[in-house]
Amino acid sequence: MFWVLVLLSFIVLIGDGMISEGAGLRPRYVDVGAIFSLGTLQGEVTNIAMKAAEEDVNSDPSFLGGSKLRITTYDAKRNGFLTIMGALQFMETDAVAIIGPQTSIMAHVLSHLANELSVPMLSFTALDPSLSALQFPFFVQTAPSDLFLMRAIAEMISYYGWSEVIALYNDDDNSRNGITALGDELEGRRCKISYKAVLPLDVVITSPREIINELVKIQGMESRVIIVNTFPKTGKKIFEEAQKLGMMEKGYVWIATTWLTSLLDSVNPLPAKTAESLRGVLTLRIHTPNSKKKKDFVVRWNKLSNGTVGLNVYGLYAYDTVWIIARAVKRLLDSRANISFSSDPKLTSMKGGGSLNLGALSIFDQGSQFLDYIVNTNMTGVTGQIQFLPDRSMIQPSYDIINVVDDGFRQIGYWSNHSGLSIIPPESLYKKLSNRSSSNQHLNNVTWPGGTSETPRGWVFPNNGRRLRIGVPDRASFKEFVSRLDGSNKVQGYAIDVFEAAVKLISYPVPHEFVLFGDGLKNPNFNEFVNNVTIGVFDAVVGDIAIVTKRTRIVDFTQPYIESGLVVVAPVTKLNDTPWAFLRPFTPPMWAVTAAFFLIVGSVIWILEHRINDEFRGPPRKQIVTILWFSFSTMFFSHRENTVSTLGRAVLLIWLFVVLIITSSYTASLTSILTVQQLNSPIRGVDTLISSSGRVGFQVGSYAENYMIDELNIARSRLVPLGSPKEYAAALQNGTVAAIVDERPYVDLFLSEFCGFAIRGQEFTRSGWGFVSTFI
């Protein structure tokens, strides 16, 4: 009996830790630690979901061959020190894995411990893009990294045509590194973060003062697109204070990261003050496809939570993370490996540790094998397909895009790493080829802050920024292009209208003020005007500025907004109109040719018909009349040819053909004379102007003066400066100048007002008008 009792005692002692199965021993419990702050929204939802998963794993004793999964949750109470202590505690109690930590700050710290002791750490909330599998091989993110979240936001920014954003975030690893990733993604799309508004850590913000200070700074900036990457507690305060400051009105764009959807899903209804402050905000949620598993778990949630908190996507990932570990445990046990731990020589050899029992920390001997089972997981959970790519990122990352509206929130589309923005669920597109073209990117309509459906332009003119000094010529003539308005410092004109229209099309703000150049009594020198940009007097110049080679060497020009070129204008006289104008096409050569044909045709007919046709006989006078009559009547398509022989008819038909040619030529010439004003001038173009000795006028301040001297070799003594269209007309009429050389737009305006002048020849230069700066 004694030996029986001893044997039974031994079995009881080992039975609490091991059970027999074939040749190997299976532990009765496989311990897993979980580190979360249970007082937070994430911690509360996660704890309920993990318990549900633990219960489901253990509900089938055969799944782990009689072993049970035991999850112990440690409440870190939002304290970094307690988080570290919790991890050390689990390392002492031989946990095969740790779920958590909740934040990326702690993930960076504890991953070193996990690497050293070969204990895998799995987190679905610490999604910092910088937590690399190369640096932290025993840290596994079981939800998509925030790298993909930031890529989705960057594609939204590009989709709506914004170029600059402001990032508002907490000064912690997860928020900061997420914004760094966003900056990289935006840069690849020719966008940028114009300002980073940094808040203290979420746990240390005790008053709204820090938040208000940053919001006030943002209020005075150009960009109106604000990305909020924070936590629910801080996020609620940000939007409540923004509403008080009038920053939830029309013109603003707010994009919140996944913290907001976790709040919307778990706290329903939201407090009225919070709900009102969130209207018009865009946010994202990790996409989980609809499935029976997900639907059943959602239905079950009310019972699990007793209605205390709603289910968010992190609850789904918590449930699946437990199952990832359970399946890896099953594979480890099925491989007949014994779960064992051994002392770390680096820790046992440490001296001077005082009361710290570092030697109790042990290495998980099968940790590397267990990690391989985890990262080779291929299963379908409540979140959909779970599989890791070679770089440890989750397969097929995607997000729901949510718009907060008056009655809650509605989904406006999806983003997936496969196809970008779409109104079709991502799982429907995975079997198709990836198409990231702009024409294939779609989202449904959005209700923006202020209740508007019109997409905000994303920027405003800043209240505190330096305005660009835009130089404008204070012209004395041709004011239709640009001029001072009624003696004030305001300007108007065609060039100003074009500039303002162009500014409105720019996707970023261009605050500016117009500064007049010149006295308004005479046109300024445009070369001097342009040169003022190079010395910093003006940031840019707007007006009727010709793009010429000399100027392009010192400044940059925009594309031409109007074509131009130098032309010659000269006085012209009209040919007198008389009742005999119809005879003008018959020039002396034409009369001579026609008369010759009359005689030739008549003579040929007489020769052919004289001997056989009585009509061509008689006195010479009669015969001459007959010949002329036959020739003349043929011109009017008479049928006299029937009275002559066959050969004569042939000749008459030839004559008829010639008559038709002459008639066509006459008709064309007469039409031209009657419809086109015939002008006459000794100046026929730039060549005759150069060869003549007459004086040439030019507009004061125009580049035409230097061009005629340098390029056309016209003597300076022949050039006459003129200041206005009236001076042009007077100089041409009284003979002061033989012609004027100016740019085509000015000449067209001049000719629309004054008659008796015309452009002679073609434009002999090709250029245009543009705007000037040194930074285009």
GROMACS .gro file of C-alpha atoms in nm, residues 328-752:
model
  425
  328ALA     CA    1   0.139   2.705  -3.394
  329VAL     CA    2   0.118   2.528  -3.055
  330LYS     CA    3  -0.069   2.241  -3.218
  331ARG     CA    4   0.198   2.203  -3.486
  332LEU     CA    5   0.473   2.219  -3.224
  333LEU     CA    6   0.307   1.950  -3.011
  334ASP     CA    7   0.227   1.737  -3.314
  335SER     CA    8   0.596   1.743  -3.406
  336ARG     CA    9   0.656   1.559  -3.072
  337ALA     CA   10   0.875   1.844  -2.951
  338ASN     CA   11   0.888   1.894  -2.577
  339ILE     CA   12   0.815   2.250  -2.469
  340SER     CA   13   1.116   2.338  -2.259
  341PHE     CA   14   1.302   2.640  -2.125
  342SER     CA   15   1.663   2.680  -2.024
  343SER     CA   16   1.867   2.938  -1.840
  344ASP     CA   17   2.031   3.221  -2.029
  345PRO     CA   18   2.406   3.214  -1.956
  346LYS     CA   19   2.425   3.588  -2.007
  347LEU     CA   20   2.182   3.642  -1.721
  348THR     CA   21   2.301   3.373  -1.479
  349SER     CA   22   2.657   3.506  -1.499
  350MET     CA   23   2.554   3.857  -1.407
  351LYS     CA   24   2.676   3.976  -1.069
  352GLY     CA   25   2.573   4.265  -0.851
  353GLY     CA   26   2.211   4.230  -0.950
  354GLY     CA   27   2.097   4.281  -0.593
  355SER     CA   28   1.748   4.147  -0.538
  356LEU     CA   29   1.671   4.124  -0.915
  357ASN     CA   30   1.627   3.757  -0.996
  358LEU     CA   31   1.736   3.786  -1.358
  359GLY     CA   32   1.846   3.426  -1.358
  360ALA     CA   33   1.480   3.323  -1.345
  361LEU     CA   34   1.436   3.449  -1.700
  362SER     CA   35   1.473   3.156  -1.937
  363ILE     CA   36   1.514   3.094  -2.305
  364PHE     CA   37   1.233   2.917  -2.493
  365ASP     CA   38   1.429   2.628  -2.645
  366GLN     CA   39   1.179   2.570  -2.924
  367GLY     CA   40   1.126   2.945  -2.981
  368SER     CA   41   1.271   2.958  -3.332
  369GLN     CA   42   1.072   2.653  -3.441
  370PHE     CA   43   0.759   2.798  -3.282
  371LEU     CA   44   0.820   3.132  -3.459
  372ASP     CA   45   0.844   2.952  -3.793
  373TYR     CA   46   0.505   2.790  -3.733
  374ILE     CA   47   0.358   3.132  -3.656
  375VAL     CA   48   0.492   3.312  -3.963
  376ASN     CA   49   0.393   3.019  -4.186
  377THR     CA   50   0.032   3.040  -4.074
  378ASN     CA   51  -0.222   2.997  -4.351
  379MET     CA   52  -0.575   3.005  -4.217
  380THR     CA   53  -0.909   3.179  -4.252
  381GLY     CA   54  -1.020   3.368  -3.945
  382VAL     CA   55  -1.285   3.621  -3.857
  383THR     CA   56  -1.065   3.886  -4.023
  384GLY     CA   57  -1.039   3.689  -4.347
  385GLN     CA   58  -0.737   3.521  -4.501
  386ILE     CA   59  -0.439   3.517  -4.261
  387GLN     CA   60  -0.103   3.468  -4.422
  388PHE     CA   61   0.235   3.637  -4.394
  389LEU     CA   62   0.451   3.743  -4.685
  390PRO     CA   63   0.830   3.682  -4.676
  391ASP     CA   64   0.884   4.029  -4.524
  392ARG     CA   65   0.634   3.940  -4.246
  393SER     CA   66   0.372   4.184  -4.375
  394MET     CA   67   0.012   4.064  -4.390
  395ILE     CA   68  -0.121   3.942  -4.723
  396GLN     CA   69  -0.367   4.166  -4.905
  397PRO     CA   70  -0.377   4.471  -4.671
  398SER     CA   71  -0.684   4.687  -4.728
  399TYR     CA   72  -0.896   4.953  -4.556
  400ASP     CA   73  -1.252   5.079  -4.544
  401ILE     CA   74  -1.281   5.456  -4.601
  402ILE     CA   75  -1.543   5.610  -4.373
  403ASN     CA   76  -1.715   5.949  -4.375
  404VAL     CA   77  -1.865   6.072  -4.046
  405VAL     CA   78  -2.206   6.226  -4.112
  406ASP     CA   79  -2.497   6.360  -3.908
  407ASP     CA   80  -2.663   6.024  -3.850
  408GLY     CA   81  -2.345   5.831  -3.776
  409PHE     CA   82  -2.104   5.730  -4.047
  410ARG     CA   83  -2.112   5.577  -4.393
  411GLN     CA   84  -1.859   5.399  -4.608
  412ILE     CA   85  -1.752   5.583  -4.924
  413GLY     CA   86  -1.511   5.323  -5.061
  414TYR     CA   87  -1.211   5.100  -5.005
  415TRP     CA   88  -0.837   5.105  -5.047
  416SER     CA   89  -0.629   4.796  -5.116
  417ASN     CA   90  -0.261   4.755  -5.186
  418HIS     CA   91  -0.367   4.561  -5.493
  419SER     CA   92  -0.583   4.815  -5.677
  420GLY     CA   93  -0.585   5.139  -5.480
  421LEU     CA   94  -0.909   5.333  -5.429
  422SER     CA   95  -1.231   5.162  -5.528
  423ILE     CA   96  -1.601   5.149  -5.449
  424ILE     CA   97  -1.586   4.770  -5.501
  425PRO     CA   98  -1.480   4.545  -5.208
  426PRO     CA   99  -1.111   4.449  -5.246
  427GLU     CA  100  -1.176   4.075  -5.240
  428SER     CA  101  -1.369   4.116  -5.565
  429LEU     CA  102  -1.060   4.260  -5.735
  430TYR     CA  103  -0.788   4.021  -5.619
  431LYS     CA  104  -0.846   3.783  -5.911
  432LYS     CA  105  -0.805   4.070  -6.161
  433LEU     CA  106  -0.482   4.234  -6.269
  434SER     CA  107  -0.378   4.530  -6.058
  435ASN     CA  108  -0.483   4.860  -6.215
  436ARG     CA  109  -0.357   5.174  -6.036
  437SER     CA  110  -0.428   5.419  -6.318
  438SER     CA  111  -0.593   5.746  -6.210
  439SER     CA  112  -0.900   5.668  -6.422
  440ASN     CA  113  -0.953   5.348  -6.223
  441GLN     CA  114  -0.952   5.522  -5.882
  442HIS     CA  115  -1.298   5.594  -5.745
  443LEU     CA  116  -1.468   5.698  -5.420
  444ASN     CA  117  -1.828   5.789  -5.352
  445ASN     CA  118  -1.937   6.143  -5.264
  446VAL     CA  119  -1.825   6.290  -4.934
  447THR     CA  120  -1.999   6.523  -4.690
  448TRP     CA  121  -1.717   6.756  -4.586
  449PRO     CA  122  -1.694   6.974  -4.273
  450GLY     CA  123  -1.956   7.246  -4.289
  451GLY     CA  124  -2.201   7.012  -4.464
  452THR     CA  125  -2.077   7.085  -4.816
  453SER     CA  126  -2.047   6.820  -5.087
  454GLU     CA  127  -1.798   7.025  -5.291
  455THR     CA  128  -1.442   6.899  -5.250
  456PRO     CA  129  -1.238   7.163  -5.062
  457ARG     CA  130  -0.938   7.300  -5.247
  458GLY     CA  131  -0.728   7.223  -4.939
  459TRP     CA  132  -0.561   7.556  -4.881
  460VAL     CA  133  -0.626   7.924  -4.807
  461PHE     CA  134  -0.416   8.235  -4.812
  462PRO     CA  135  -0.229   8.251  -4.481
  463ASN     CA  136  -0.283   8.536  -4.241
  464ASN     CA  137   0.080   8.556  -4.142
  465GLY     CA  138   0.269   8.461  -4.458
  466ARG     CA  139   0.473   8.701  -4.672
  467ARG     CA  140   0.291   8.795  -4.988
  468LEU     CA  141   0.469   8.780  -5.321
  469ARG     CA  142   0.549   9.122  -5.468
  470ILE     CA  143   0.417   9.110  -5.825
  471GLY     CA  144   0.544   9.392  -6.045
  472VAL     CA  145   0.291   9.544  -6.288
  473PRO     CA  146   0.373   9.810  -6.552
  474ASP     CA  147   0.197  10.142  -6.498
  475ARG     CA  148   0.128  10.200  -6.867
  476ALA     CA  149   0.040  10.528  -7.034
  477SER     CA  150  -0.107  10.362  -7.345
  478PHE     CA  151  -0.270  10.036  -7.453
  479LYS     CA  152  -0.425  10.017  -7.107
  480GLU     CA  153  -0.660   9.742  -7.216
  481PHE     CA  154  -0.374   9.497  -7.140
  482VAL     CA  155  -0.283   9.632  -6.797
  483SER     CA  156  -0.344   9.960  -6.617
  484ARG     CA  157  -0.386  10.136  -6.286
  485LEU     CA  158  -0.749  10.149  -6.174
  486ASP     CA  159  -0.885  10.503  -6.128
  487GLY     CA  160  -0.569  10.648  -5.978
  488SER     CA  161  -0.554  10.386  -5.702
  489ASN     CA  162  -0.295  10.113  -5.647
  490LYS     CA  163  -0.533   9.852  -5.786
  491VAL     CA  164  -0.473   9.712  -6.132
  492GLN     CA  165  -0.688   9.570  -6.410
  493GLY     CA  166  -0.660   9.449  -6.767
  494TYR     CA  167  -0.635   9.140  -6.981
  495ALA     CA  168  -0.295   9.032  -6.844
  496ILE     CA  169  -0.421   9.064  -6.485
  497ASP     CA  170  -0.731   8.856  -6.565
  498VAL     CA  171  -0.515   8.579  -6.713
  499PHE     CA  172  -0.285   8.580  -6.410
  500GLU     CA  173  -0.567   8.563  -6.155
  501ALA     CA  174  -0.736   8.281  -6.349
  502ALA     CA  175  -0.409   8.086  -6.349
  503VAL     CA  176  -0.363   8.135  -5.973
  504LYS     CA  177  -0.708   7.989  -5.907
  505LEU     CA  178  -0.608   7.669  -6.086
  506ILE     CA  179  -0.300   7.616  -5.869
  507SER     CA  180  -0.351   7.356  -5.596
  508TYR     CA  181  -0.147   7.554  -5.341
  509PRO     CA  182  -0.181   7.911  -5.217
  510VAL     CA  183  -0.006   8.202  -5.389
  511PRO     CA  184  -0.061   8.507  -5.166
  512HIS     CA  185   0.045   8.814  -5.358
  513GLU     CA  186   0.018   9.188  -5.395
  514PHE     CA  187   0.057   9.399  -5.708
  515VAL     CA  188   0.323   9.672  -5.711
  516LEU     CA  189   0.314   9.929  -5.992
  517PHE     CA  190   0.628  10.012  -6.190
  518GLY     CA  191   0.644  10.344  -6.371
  519ASP     CA  192   0.481  10.684  -6.334
  520GLY     CA  193   0.182  10.632  -6.562
  521LEU     CA  194   0.283  10.931  -6.777
  522LYS     CA  195   0.488  10.725  -7.019
  523ASN     CA  196   0.536  10.355  -7.074
  524PRO     CA  197   0.816  10.211  -6.857
  525ASN     CA  198   1.128  10.053  -7.004
  526PHE     CA  199   1.047   9.682  -7.005
  527ASN     CA  200   1.410   9.566  -6.997
  528GLU     CA  201   1.465   9.762  -6.678
  529PHE     CA  202   1.131   9.633  -6.549
  530VAL     CA  203   1.231   9.269  -6.601
  531ASN     CA  204   1.576   9.327  -6.453
  532ASN     CA  205   1.414   9.431  -6.123
  533VAL     CA  206   1.317   9.067  -6.068
  534THR     CA  207   1.682   8.960  -6.067
  535ILE     CA  208   1.778   9.213  -5.800
  536GLY     CA  209   1.488   9.126  -5.570
  537VAL     CA  210   1.271   9.433  -5.615
  538PHE     CA  211   0.990   9.205  -5.737
  539ASP     CA  212   0.929   8.835  -5.685
  540ALA     CA  213   0.760   8.817  -6.024
  541VAL     CA  214   0.638   9.042  -6.305
  542VAL     CA  215   0.295   9.027  -6.468
  543GLY     CA  216   0.193   9.220  -6.776
  544ASP     CA  217   0.243   9.244  -7.150
  545ILE     CA  218   0.602   9.118  -7.127
  546ALA     CA  219   0.747   8.990  -7.453
  547ILE     CA  220   0.954   8.672  -7.429
  548VAL     CA  221   1.277   8.766  -7.605
  549THR     CA  222   1.620   8.606  -7.596
  550LYS     CA  223   1.794   8.882  -7.401
  551ARG     CA  224   1.539   8.858  -7.118
  552THR     CA  225   1.535   8.476  -7.103
  553ARG     CA  226   1.906   8.482  -7.015
  554ILE     CA  227   1.838   8.648  -6.678
  555VAL     CA  228   1.485   8.539  -6.575
  556ASP     CA  229   1.239   8.255  -6.622
  557PHE     CA  230   0.920   8.296  -6.823
  558THR     CA  231   0.596   8.106  -6.805
  559GLN     CA  232   0.452   7.950  -7.116
  560PRO     CA  233   0.318   8.226  -7.348
  561TYR     CA  234  -0.039   8.327  -7.273
  562ILE     CA  235  -0.071   8.523  -7.600
  563GLU     CA  236   0.120   8.498  -7.926
  564SER     CA  237   0.306   8.802  -8.053
  565GLY     CA  238   0.559   8.919  -8.308
  566LEU     CA  239   0.678   9.238  -8.473
  567VAL     CA  240   0.484   9.372  -8.773
  568VAL     CA  241   0.505   9.679  -8.997
  569VAL     CA  242   0.215   9.928  -9.009
  570ALA     CA  243   0.195  10.188  -9.285
  571PRO     CA  244  -0.060  10.429  -9.438
  572VAL     CA  245  -0.256  10.286  -9.729
  573THR     CA  246  -0.479  10.441  -9.997
  574LYS     CA  247  -0.788  10.287 -10.155
  575LEU     CA  248  -0.823  10.251 -10.531
  576ASN     CA  249  -1.107  10.481 -10.650
  577ASP     CA  250  -1.441  10.312 -10.710
  578THR     CA  251  -1.615  10.410 -11.047
  579PRO     CA  252  -1.911  10.277 -11.247
  580TRP     CA  253  -1.653  10.128 -11.483
  581ALA     CA  254  -1.498   9.913 -11.211
  582PHE     CA  255  -1.622   9.602 -11.393
  583LEU     CA  256  -1.365   9.672 -11.665
  584ARG     CA  257  -1.067   9.660 -11.424
  585PRO     CA  258  -0.999   9.287 -11.481
  586PHE     CA  259  -0.939   9.367 -11.852
  587THR     CA  260  -0.588   9.492 -11.842
  588PRO     CA  261  -0.422   9.599 -12.170
  589PRO     CA  262  -0.259   9.256 -12.218
  590MET     CA  263  -0.599   9.094 -12.160
  591TRP     CA  264  -0.761   9.320 -12.423
  592ALA     CA  265  -0.482   9.246 -12.671
  593VAL     CA  266  -0.506   8.868 -12.624
  594THR     CA  267  -0.885   8.873 -12.658
  595ALA     CA  268  -0.872   9.084 -12.977
  596ALA     CA  269  -0.605   8.857 -13.124
  597PHE     CA  270  -0.824   8.554 -13.062
  598PHE     CA  271  -1.118   8.728 -13.234
  599LEU     CA  272  -0.912   8.788 -13.542
  600ILE     CA  273  -0.749   8.447 -13.549
  601VAL     CA  274  -1.076   8.256 -13.501
  602GLY     CA  275  -1.254   8.473 -13.760
  603SER     CA  276  -0.977   8.429 -14.013
  604VAL     CA  277  -0.972   8.049 -13.971
  605ILE     CA  278  -1.350   8.028 -14.012
  606TRP     CA  279  -1.341   8.248 -14.325
  607ILE     CA  280  -1.068   8.032 -14.481
  608LEU     CA  281  -1.265   7.715 -14.411
  609GLU     CA  282  -1.607   7.846 -14.512
  610HIS     CA  283  -1.540   8.099 -14.793
  611ARG     CA  284  -1.558   7.852 -15.080
  612ILE     CA  285  -1.849   7.640 -14.958
  613ASN     CA  286  -2.066   7.875 -14.754
  614ASP     CA  287  -2.260   8.160 -14.919
  615GLU     CA  288  -2.272   8.359 -14.594
  616PHE     CA  289  -1.896   8.412 -14.616
  617ARG     CA  290  -1.913   8.563 -14.966
  618GLY     CA  291  -1.988   8.908 -15.093
  619PRO     CA  292  -1.823   9.245 -15.050
  620PRO     CA  293  -1.520   9.257 -14.816
  621ARG     CA  294  -1.712   9.469 -14.569
  622LYS     CA  295  -1.987   9.208 -14.543
  623GLN     CA  296  -1.737   8.926 -14.499
  624ILE     CA  297  -1.553   9.112 -14.216
  625VAL     CA  298  -1.887   9.175 -14.037
  626THR     CA  299  -1.979   8.804 -14.075
  627ILE     CA  300  -1.644   8.689 -13.933
  628LEU     CA  301  -1.671   8.921 -13.631
  629TRP     CA  302  -2.036   8.827 -13.577
  630PHE     CA  303  -1.954   8.455 -13.571
  631SER     CA  304  -1.671   8.512 -13.318
  632PHE     CA  305  -1.882   8.743 -13.101
  633SER     CA  306  -2.198   8.534 -13.105
  634THR     CA  307  -2.001   8.227 -12.998
  635MET     CA  308  -1.900   8.411 -12.679
  636PHE     CA  309  -2.269   8.431 -12.590
  637PHE     CA  310  -2.325   8.061 -12.664
  638SER     CA  311  -2.526   8.129 -12.983
  639HIS     CA  312  -2.602   7.833 -13.213
  640ARG     CA  313  -2.463   7.996 -13.529
  641GLU     CA  314  -2.218   7.704 -13.553
  642ASN     CA  315  -2.501   7.502 -13.714
  643THR     CA  316  -2.463   7.717 -14.031
  644VAL     CA  317  -2.098   7.620 -14.087
  645SER     CA  318  -1.926   7.300 -14.185
  646THR     CA  319  -1.817   7.028 -13.952
  647LEU     CA  320  -1.457   7.153 -13.949
  648GLY     CA  321  -1.576   7.504 -13.877
  649ARG     CA  322  -1.783   7.382 -13.589
  650ALA     CA  323  -1.472   7.224 -13.439
  651VAL     CA  324  -1.289   7.555 -13.456
  652LEU     CA  325  -1.584   7.736 -13.301
  653LEU     CA  326  -1.596   7.484 -13.016
  654ILE     CA  327  -1.229   7.546 -12.947
  655TRP     CA  328  -1.299   7.918 -12.944
  656LEU     CA  329  -1.591   7.857 -12.707
  657PHE     CA  330  -1.357   7.675 -12.468
  658VAL     CA  331  -1.114   7.968 -12.475
  659VAL     CA  332  -1.401   8.206 -12.410
  660LEU     CA  333  -1.501   8.005 -12.105
  661ILE     CA  334  -1.148   8.032 -11.966
  662ILE     CA  335  -1.142   8.406 -12.022
  663THR     CA  336  -1.484   8.443 -11.860
  664SER     CA  337  -1.378   8.245 -11.550
  665SER     CA  338  -1.066   8.455 -11.509
  666TYR     CA  339  -1.267   8.771 -11.549
  667THR     CA  340  -1.527   8.659 -11.294
  668ALA     CA  341  -1.262   8.571 -11.034
  669SER     CA  342  -1.081   8.900 -11.079
  670LEU     CA  343  -1.399   9.103 -11.065
  671THR     CA  344  -1.516   8.921 -10.749
  672SER     CA  345  -1.183   8.993 -10.583
  673ILE     CA  346  -1.203   9.358 -10.677
  674LEU     CA  347  -1.555   9.399 -10.547
  675THR     CA  348  -1.509   9.206 -10.217
  676VAL     CA  349  -1.151   9.282 -10.109
  677GLN     CA  350  -1.053   9.635 -10.034
  678GLN     CA  351  -0.767   9.727 -10.261
  679LEU     CA  352  -0.500   9.910 -10.069
  680ASN     CA  353  -0.190  10.075 -10.195
  681SER     CA  354   0.130  10.167 -10.014
  682PRO     CA  355   0.496  10.202 -10.106
  683ILE     CA  356   0.585   9.997  -9.794
  684ARG     CA  357   0.518   9.629  -9.867
  685GLY     CA  358   0.689   9.473  -9.567
  686VAL     CA  359   1.003   9.476  -9.356
  687ASP     CA  360   1.233   9.438  -9.658
  688THR     CA  361   1.109   9.754  -9.831
  689LEU     CA  362   1.117   9.932  -9.495
  690ILE     CA  363   1.485   9.844  -9.449
  691SER     CA  364   1.576   9.951  -9.802
  692SER     CA  365   1.387  10.279  -9.779
  693SER     CA  366   1.516  10.594  -9.619
  694GLY     CA  367   1.194  10.686  -9.436
  695ARG     CA  368   1.173  10.724  -9.063
  696VAL     CA  369   1.028  10.441  -8.851
  697GLY     CA  370   0.818  10.478  -8.537
  698PHE     CA  371   0.825  10.245  -8.236
  699GLN     CA  372   0.650  10.226  -7.900
  700VAL     CA  373   0.833  10.375  -7.603
  701GLY     CA  374   0.969  10.098  -7.380
  702SER     CA  375   0.932   9.824  -7.643
  703TYR     CA  376   1.208   9.586  -7.740
  704ALA     CA  377   1.138   9.682  -8.106
  705GLU     CA  378   1.389   9.967  -8.084
  706ASN     CA  379   1.687   9.747  -7.999
  707TYR     CA  380   1.571   9.480  -8.242
  708MET     CA  381   1.564   9.720  -8.538
  709ILE     CA  382   1.908   9.856  -8.449
  710ASP     CA  383   2.080   9.526  -8.363
  711GLU     CA  384   1.906   9.282  -8.598
  712LEU     CA  385   1.776   9.489  -8.890
  713ASN     CA  386   2.067   9.736  -8.897
  714ILE     CA  387   1.836  10.036  -8.920
  715ALA     CA  388   2.017  10.354  -8.818
  716ARG     CA  389   1.913  10.492  -8.482
  717SER     CA  390   1.867  10.834  -8.643
  718ARG     CA  391   1.574  10.693  -8.845
  719LEU     CA  392   1.385  10.579  -8.532
  720VAL     CA  393   1.112  10.790  -8.374
  721PRO     CA  394   0.972  10.703  -8.024
  722LEU     CA  395   0.592  10.726  -7.997
  723GLY     CA  396   0.385  10.694  -7.681
  724SER     CA  397   0.023  10.618  -7.771
  725PRO     CA  398  -0.210  10.506  -8.051
  726LYS     CA  399  -0.302  10.871  -8.114
  727GLU     CA  400   0.064  10.956  -8.166
  728TYR     CA  401   0.088  10.657  -8.402
  729ALA     CA  402  -0.199  10.789  -8.616
  730ALA     CA  403  -0.075  11.148  -8.618
  731ALA     CA  404   0.282  11.052  -8.712
  732LEU     CA  405   0.165  10.829  -8.998
  733GLN     CA  406  -0.085  11.084  -9.131
  734ASN     CA  407   0.147  11.384  -9.132
  735GLY     CA  408   0.442  11.189  -9.271
  736THR     CA  409   0.661  11.213  -8.960
  737VAL     CA  410   0.721  10.839  -9.004
  738ALA     CA  411   0.679  10.620  -9.309
  739ALA     CA  412   0.582  10.319  -9.098
  740ILE     CA  413   0.564  10.189  -8.744
  741VAL     CA  414   0.712   9.864  -8.610
  742ASP     CA  415   0.538   9.719  -8.307
  743GLU     CA  416   0.407   9.393  -8.160
  744ARG     CA  417   0.100   9.236  -8.318
  745PRO     CA  418  -0.139   9.267  -8.017
  746TYR     CA  419  -0.073   9.642  -7.991
  747VAL     CA  420  -0.113   9.686  -8.366
  748ASP     CA  421  -0.443   9.496  -8.372
  749LEU     CA  422  -0.574   9.722  -8.097
  750PHE     CA  423  -0.450  10.031  -8.284
  751LEU     CA  424  -0.612   9.928  -8.614
  752SER     CA  425  -0.944   9.856  -8.439
   0.00000   0.00000   0.00000
